[in-house]
Structure formats: C-alpha cells, structure tokens
C-alpha cells in the first residue's frame, strides 16, 4: 500500500526564489500533485542499493552481448555497431545518467526492475528540482528526500571534463523541435554542465552541422560564423539515429573515431535501452531478487507484459492473460520492433486504487527517487508524485 501526505503549499514561490521560474510553464507543473509519497528510510536505502546493483549487472549483460555479437537479437541497427564498440572500449565516453523504473519498494513489497531508460531519460526537472522545491515550500528539510540528482549530474559532467582534458569544454545540447518537455529536461542538464565548467549552448537537431573530419558545429545567428563544439548532448534516441538516419550514424562514428567530439549519452547506452537486455539479465541471473522472468516468447501460465524492444512511455505495451488474451494495451508507433515478454507484477496502490511506479535516477551512483502515478500501463498521461522520507 502506498501512503501519501498532502502538502498545502505549491513549489511556485520556491522555484521563483531560486531562479528556476522558467520551469513554471504548462509542461512541467501539471505532472506534480500536491501529494507526496511517504517513504521509510530503509525503503529509500533499498531503492538506492537496488539501482546500484542493477547498473552493475546491466554492464555485465552489455559485455556479454558484445562478446557474443548479439546485435540482431538486441535490435541494434548495423549503422551503430562500430560506434557502440568504440565508445564501450574508451572510458572517455562517459555515461552521464539514466533512470531505472521499478515496481514495489514500499510496505515490504520487493523491488522489481521494469526497465532502464539509459539513453534519453526524462522526468529530470520534476525529480531534481520541482519535488525539492515542493518540500522547501512546505518548510521541510531537504534531508527528508532521497534526491541528490542535480549535484550528481554536476559531478558527472565534471568527470566527463576530467576524462577529456584534451578537448575544449564546449557543449552543445540538442532536442527535436516541438518537444517542450525535452527542452525543459535539457535546460536542467545544461545548468548542471555549466556549473561543472562547460560553455553551454543549445540548438535544435535540424540546426546542427556535422562533418567527419572537423566535428560538430552550430551557426552563430549574430555573425553567421560556425562554432565548433567538442561535446554534444542529444536528447534524441540512438535507435532513431541508427534506423532513420543511418548517414548521420556513419558521420558520428567517423567524428568519434577522429577524436573530434564526445557524444552524450554514449552510443553503448543503446544496449542498456534495448528491452532485449531484460531477457539477457534473466538468462544470466535467473531468480535474481530484483528481476522478473523475461523471455522472447509469452510466458507459459503467467500473466505477462509484451514490450517492443525500443518502445517509450508505455507505447505498444500489452498485458496478456495466461491464455494469451489481451487484458489491456497501449497504442503507439513502435509496433514494428521485435518483442519480449516480462512477467507481470502489480504496482503498489494507494487507498484510491491508483498505481505508482518508482523511478530511481542513476548518475554515477543512485541519486534520486520520484514516482509516476497512473494505470496498469504507466504512459505519458501519468502524473509525477514527489516523496518524503519519514
């Protein structure tokens, strides 16, 4: 059972006071409710330990996939295989952050991995800043939250600099147009990078120029000159680039091989992002307490969740009864991908029957907790709910 506590004061004043009023648009605050999930200290510790352990076994599963050339099974586009190998074998290509989606973790319910958003995870503003501001607005101490996301991001960007001292700390952030939620996530990441010592700029994807021998550029609108960036963060999924823009994938591979830029998050995070890794994890660590049985075929005699390898925000997810009939399904644009089947587990519910999925951010270490509240399938209509450690 999920327990929540109502917080009277909205975070608006606190956000304005700390200069984050740009987060007050219609695309951020509707996700935040005035309730907060109450979490025991030992539960917060369990989430922390679970995310760290999961990252370790993810890395081992990714190495297993590379060693055995499981590119086809994992749905990896051929245009990205070389870049994945290059970045995996070179520690200068630093994984900045990701978010584990988890079931359970409260009221003695065991924590179970749902998936890992390792490449282009969102919910950063809500987790890192808005729920903190909500707590402060209600005169509560920040130690009452498992939330070190912003500081962890700063340290990750600082580590990225330390690993690439031969490069100029110029960092270009990019998103697709008409995705205001992505823009807000990138704005938080950009602030963390700036505080870590990077010169930060922003351009939409269609404004960025790439050359194999020179690197990554954007045109300065004031003087028309092209400015080079040694680091590029794209909140654009690697599988989109690999499948839909193979020429760009080839260009980026050459840019990395020529040492002209570091791309964040690195291409190898696509191995983590592929839901086929959920099957690999179960194969490698059967009966691991944090994992759910996952196979390439519907699970016999079990309610299962059918997921496409690269679905997002619950799209193209189906929950199947033991006989294969569909209990519920979500539409989406990813139906052409191959599928895996994960044993169904109920999300914890509150007194009103609303379901909660925990999200734990990893940025070099597990660093922050938040919840999304929705139906059997947590999709892009879910609300964000902050938390209190009591």
XYZ file of C-alpha atoms in Angstrom:
390
model
C 0.000 0.000 0.000
C 1.235 3.480 -0.926
C 0.781 6.147 1.725
C 0.700 9.788 0.696
C 0.775 13.071 2.564
C -0.884 16.257 1.333
C 1.392 19.299 1.098
C -0.500 22.578 1.187
C 1.955 24.929 -0.493
C 2.837 24.650 -4.178
C 6.507 24.906 -5.161
C 5.943 28.001 -7.311
C 7.333 30.573 -4.856
C 10.401 28.468 -4.077
C 11.130 27.944 -7.756
C 10.955 31.686 -8.361
C 13.163 32.402 -5.355
C 15.966 30.152 -6.625
C 15.722 31.472 -10.177
C 14.047 28.411 -11.691
C 10.843 30.217 -12.649
C 11.387 29.106 -16.253
C 10.176 25.709 -15.059
C 6.699 27.037 -14.270
C 5.258 26.528 -17.745
C 2.289 24.356 -18.554
C 4.537 21.433 -19.474
C 6.064 20.836 -16.056
C 3.808 21.586 -13.115
C 0.755 19.541 -14.192
C 2.876 16.454 -13.585
C 3.306 17.401 -9.931
C 0.473 16.762 -7.494
C 0.144 18.312 -4.046
C 0.647 14.900 -2.506
C 3.937 13.226 -1.660
C 4.561 9.516 -1.197
C 5.845 8.808 2.300
C 8.859 6.502 2.314
C 10.712 4.960 5.229
C 14.461 5.457 5.488
C 15.115 1.754 4.951
C 12.913 1.844 1.836
C 14.891 4.765 0.387
C 18.100 2.853 1.150
C 16.707 -0.220 -0.613
C 15.923 1.799 -3.749
C 19.454 3.228 -3.660
C 21.079 -0.188 -3.331
C 18.829 -1.743 -5.966
C 19.680 0.837 -8.633
C 23.405 0.495 -7.991
C 23.275 -3.302 -8.159
C 21.180 -3.176 -11.314
C 23.667 -0.898 -13.037
C 26.451 -3.374 -12.313
C 24.597 -6.317 -13.814
C 23.480 -4.204 -16.777
C 27.137 -3.512 -17.554
C 27.919 -7.235 -17.342
C 24.975 -8.093 -19.605
C 26.093 -5.487 -22.148
C 29.581 -7.003 -22.213
C 28.002 -10.430 -22.709
C 26.022 -9.097 -25.696
C 29.111 -7.516 -27.269
C 31.271 -10.610 -26.750
C 28.659 -12.804 -28.449
C 27.663 -10.345 -31.189
C 24.019 -10.320 -30.161
C 23.351 -7.217 -32.248
C 20.415 -8.648 -34.193
C 18.734 -10.107 -31.115
C 19.060 -6.770 -29.331
C 17.623 -4.881 -32.281
C 20.777 -2.810 -32.745
C 20.923 -1.119 -36.174
C 24.015 -2.095 -38.139
C 24.882 1.571 -38.618
C 25.656 1.902 -34.890
C 27.568 -1.297 -34.107
C 31.009 0.201 -34.702
C 30.216 3.297 -32.646
C 28.880 1.191 -29.780
C 32.121 -0.802 -29.712
C 34.252 2.339 -29.915
C 32.517 4.068 -27.030
C 32.267 0.936 -24.872
C 36.010 0.365 -25.067
C 37.010 4.002 -24.391
C 36.372 5.389 -20.897
C 36.374 8.946 -22.204
C 32.839 8.282 -23.409
C 31.170 8.714 -20.063
C 27.590 7.691 -19.301
C 26.073 10.745 -17.601
C 22.733 9.493 -16.315
C 19.727 7.198 -16.681
C 16.553 6.258 -14.812
C 15.503 2.848 -13.515
C 11.752 2.214 -13.472
C 10.833 -0.093 -10.632
C 7.823 -1.804 -9.108
C 7.444 -2.328 -5.378
C 9.758 -0.973 -2.707
C 7.115 0.089 -0.182
C 5.207 -1.769 2.532
C 7.663 -4.674 2.302
C 6.858 -5.262 -1.364
C 10.022 -6.463 -3.139
C 11.666 -4.131 -5.647
C 11.447 -5.422 -9.220
C 13.052 -3.967 -12.329
C 10.611 -2.839 -15.009
C 13.210 -1.290 -17.347
C 16.154 1.117 -17.575
C 15.895 4.386 -19.500
C 19.620 4.727 -20.102
C 19.830 6.973 -23.155
C 17.256 9.769 -23.122
C 15.555 9.554 -19.712
C 13.242 12.420 -18.802
C 11.494 13.478 -15.534
C 14.720 15.275 -14.558
C 13.102 18.643 -13.685
C 10.356 17.046 -11.628
C 12.732 14.759 -9.737
C 15.750 17.027 -9.319
C 14.133 20.416 -8.769
C 10.342 20.574 -8.528
C 9.861 17.985 -5.768
C 12.734 19.582 -3.833
C 11.060 22.999 -4.188
C 7.768 21.479 -3.085
C 9.425 20.217 0.072
C 11.073 23.594 0.760
C 7.809 25.447 0.128
C 6.286 23.422 2.948
C 9.162 24.276 5.329
C 10.649 20.792 5.346
C 14.315 19.951 5.495
C 15.890 18.664 2.271
C 17.257 15.661 4.159
C 13.648 14.418 4.083
C 14.121 13.377 0.475
C 16.264 10.858 -1.415
C 17.242 13.435 -4.003
C 20.798 14.338 -4.939
C 20.107 14.319 -8.683
C 21.310 17.809 -9.524
C 24.569 17.556 -7.583
C 25.202 14.099 -9.057
C 24.675 15.446 -12.580
C 27.152 18.253 -11.901
C 29.738 15.729 -10.744
C 29.119 13.538 -13.793
C 29.744 16.464 -16.132
C 32.852 17.365 -14.127
C 34.079 13.790 -14.514
C 33.394 13.972 -18.246
C 35.671 17.027 -18.390
C 38.396 15.303 -16.391
C 38.346 12.335 -18.765
C 38.647 14.609 -21.810
C 41.125 17.301 -20.811
C 42.481 17.312 -24.382
C 39.165 18.750 -25.596
C 37.732 22.244 -25.209
C 34.808 22.233 -22.725
C 32.254 23.474 -25.254
C 28.972 21.567 -25.005
C 26.036 21.775 -27.386
C 22.651 20.454 -26.253
C 20.068 19.414 -28.850
C 16.466 18.242 -28.927
C 13.872 17.747 -31.617
C 11.547 20.674 -32.298
C 8.092 20.890 -30.743
C 9.016 18.811 -27.689
C 8.831 21.319 -24.798
C 9.236 18.600 -22.168
C 12.576 17.650 -23.742
C 13.642 21.303 -23.798
C 12.977 21.592 -20.058
C 14.929 18.431 -19.286
C 17.858 19.696 -21.345
C 17.703 23.059 -19.563
C 18.325 21.361 -16.207
C 21.149 19.273 -17.659
C 22.621 22.415 -19.191
C 22.637 24.222 -15.851
C 24.443 21.281 -14.241
C 27.008 21.198 -17.076
C 27.563 24.948 -16.856
C 28.246 24.707 -13.133
C 30.696 21.883 -13.908
C 32.707 24.241 -16.120
C 31.305 23.764 -19.612
C 30.444 26.557 -22.030
C 26.906 25.543 -22.924
C 24.805 26.315 -25.992
C 21.554 24.945 -27.395
C 20.380 24.156 -30.933
C 17.578 22.056 -32.336
C 18.711 18.965 -34.207
C 17.969 20.422 -37.630
C 20.322 23.333 -36.893
C 23.382 21.211 -36.086
C 26.071 20.649 -38.719
C 28.294 17.560 -38.847
C 31.499 16.864 -40.759
C 33.507 13.660 -40.433
C 36.897 15.394 -40.361
C 36.059 18.561 -38.390
C 33.322 17.633 -35.941
C 30.078 19.221 -34.750
C 29.012 22.834 -35.343
C 26.200 25.334 -35.000
C 25.899 28.639 -36.801
C 26.024 31.769 -34.681
C 22.927 33.777 -35.699
C 24.624 37.050 -34.752
C 27.640 36.852 -37.061
C 26.860 33.862 -39.299
C 30.029 32.044 -38.255
C 30.045 28.336 -37.497
C 31.116 27.491 -33.943
C 32.621 24.113 -33.120
C 31.634 22.025 -30.098
C 33.803 19.277 -28.675
C 30.901 17.777 -26.732
C 27.374 17.153 -27.962
C 24.377 16.044 -25.895
C 21.391 14.893 -27.924
C 18.073 14.133 -26.283
C 17.300 12.097 -29.373
C 17.215 8.292 -29.061
C 20.115 6.436 -30.611
C 17.771 3.971 -32.316
C 16.105 6.875 -34.168
C 19.502 7.915 -35.485
C 20.559 4.366 -36.330
C 17.383 3.324 -38.121
C 16.065 6.597 -39.550
C 19.322 8.491 -40.168
C 22.000 5.890 -40.995
C 24.071 8.525 -42.825
C 24.189 10.571 -39.624
C 25.155 7.448 -37.667
C 28.054 6.930 -40.072
C 29.105 10.582 -39.723
C 29.007 10.402 -35.928
C 31.092 7.230 -35.985
C 33.744 8.994 -38.038
C 33.637 12.065 -35.793
C 34.246 9.896 -32.726
C 36.964 7.821 -34.465
C 38.719 11.035 -35.463
C 38.552 12.332 -31.900
C 36.588 15.411 -32.933
C 33.790 15.148 -30.368
C 32.350 13.198 -27.457
C 28.635 12.411 -27.760
C 26.419 12.065 -24.714
C 24.898 9.746 -23.722
C 27.351 7.400 -25.465
C 26.164 5.015 -28.161
C 26.651 1.970 -25.930
C 23.688 3.082 -23.823
C 21.545 1.691 -26.649
C 22.491 -1.767 -25.344
C 21.002 -0.815 -21.973
C 17.988 0.780 -23.659
C 17.075 -2.308 -25.694
C 14.496 -4.266 -23.753
C 16.066 -7.477 -25.020
C 18.591 -6.907 -22.230
C 15.790 -7.754 -19.784
C 15.825 -11.270 -21.249
C 19.640 -11.381 -21.114
C 19.597 -10.340 -17.472
C 17.184 -13.143 -16.611
C 19.267 -15.636 -18.594
C 22.461 -14.541 -16.823
C 20.969 -14.060 -13.342
C 17.967 -16.406 -13.093
C 15.879 -15.836 -9.966
C 17.759 -12.654 -9.093
C 15.589 -10.925 -6.462
C 15.457 -7.648 -8.415
C 14.491 -9.230 -11.749
C 11.294 -10.558 -13.305
C 11.273 -13.623 -15.588
C 11.626 -12.368 -19.166
C 11.700 -14.381 -22.384
C 11.370 -13.973 -26.141
C 8.006 -15.817 -26.115
C 4.871 -15.333 -23.987
C 5.451 -16.819 -20.563
C 3.514 -20.069 -20.077
C 0.886 -19.979 -17.315
C 1.842 -16.433 -16.255
C 0.289 -13.054 -16.827
C 2.929 -11.272 -18.899
C 3.747 -7.867 -20.323
C 4.563 -7.716 -24.017
C 7.085 -4.955 -24.761
C 8.694 -3.860 -28.002
C 12.485 -3.558 -27.902
C 12.503 0.222 -28.225
C 9.103 1.399 -27.051
C 8.785 4.569 -24.956
C 6.336 5.970 -22.404
C 4.315 2.765 -22.333
C 3.596 2.794 -26.076
C 2.850 -0.577 -27.719
C 2.752 -2.348 -24.364
C 0.195 -5.138 -23.940
C -0.661 -7.058 -20.781
C -1.579 -10.642 -21.609
C -3.614 -13.159 -19.625
C -2.166 -16.637 -19.057
C -4.008 -17.885 -22.164
C -2.690 -15.012 -24.303
C -5.818 -12.852 -24.342
C -5.187 -9.127 -24.004
C -6.081 -7.605 -20.634
C -5.131 -4.064 -21.641
C -2.991 -2.440 -24.318
C -1.484 0.898 -25.256
C -1.283 2.149 -28.810
C 1.935 3.537 -30.251
C 4.292 3.967 -33.162
C 6.800 1.237 -32.280
C 4.901 -1.895 -33.277
C 7.421 -2.949 -35.945
C 10.101 -3.772 -33.371
C 10.616 -7.288 -32.046
C 9.068 -8.113 -28.684
C 9.974 -9.558 -25.310
C 7.705 -10.855 -22.545
C 8.187 -9.956 -18.897
C 6.223 -11.441 -16.031
C 3.517 -9.020 -14.922
C 3.798 -7.524 -11.466
C 1.303 -5.182 -9.847
C 2.446 -1.686 -8.970
C 1.712 -0.646 -5.385
C -1.557 1.269 -4.974
C -2.839 3.980 -2.702
C -6.181 3.982 -0.856
C -7.932 5.179 -4.029
C -6.501 2.312 -6.082
C -4.091 4.489 -8.063
C -0.874 2.718 -9.121
C 2.657 4.030 -8.527
C 5.863 3.241 -10.400
C 9.113 4.292 -8.747
C 11.804 5.975 -10.802
C 15.354 5.989 -9.440
C 17.897 8.135 -11.236
C 21.458 6.917 -11.645
C 24.235 9.433 -12.313
C 27.457 7.661 -11.408
C 25.524 6.398 -8.403
C 21.864 6.077 -7.494
C 20.864 9.650 -6.700
C 17.147 10.348 -6.611
C 13.643 8.942 -6.261
C 10.315 10.005 -7.724
C 7.037 8.328 -8.596
C 4.732 8.302 -11.583
C 1.066 7.600 -10.930
C -1.233 6.058 -13.486
C -2.982 2.899 -14.647
C -1.847 -0.658 -15.280
C 0.387 0.715 -18.050
C 2.310 3.819 -16.976
C 2.228 6.038 -20.049
C 2.696 9.705 -20.956
C -0.545 10.637 -19.180
C 0.885 9.618 -15.790
C 1.340 12.237 -13.078
C 4.579 12.827 -11.236
C 4.393 12.492 -7.445
C 7.240 13.550 -5.188
C 8.172 11.862 -1.944
C 9.097 12.380 1.696
C 11.427 10.217 3.752
C 9.959 9.801 7.211
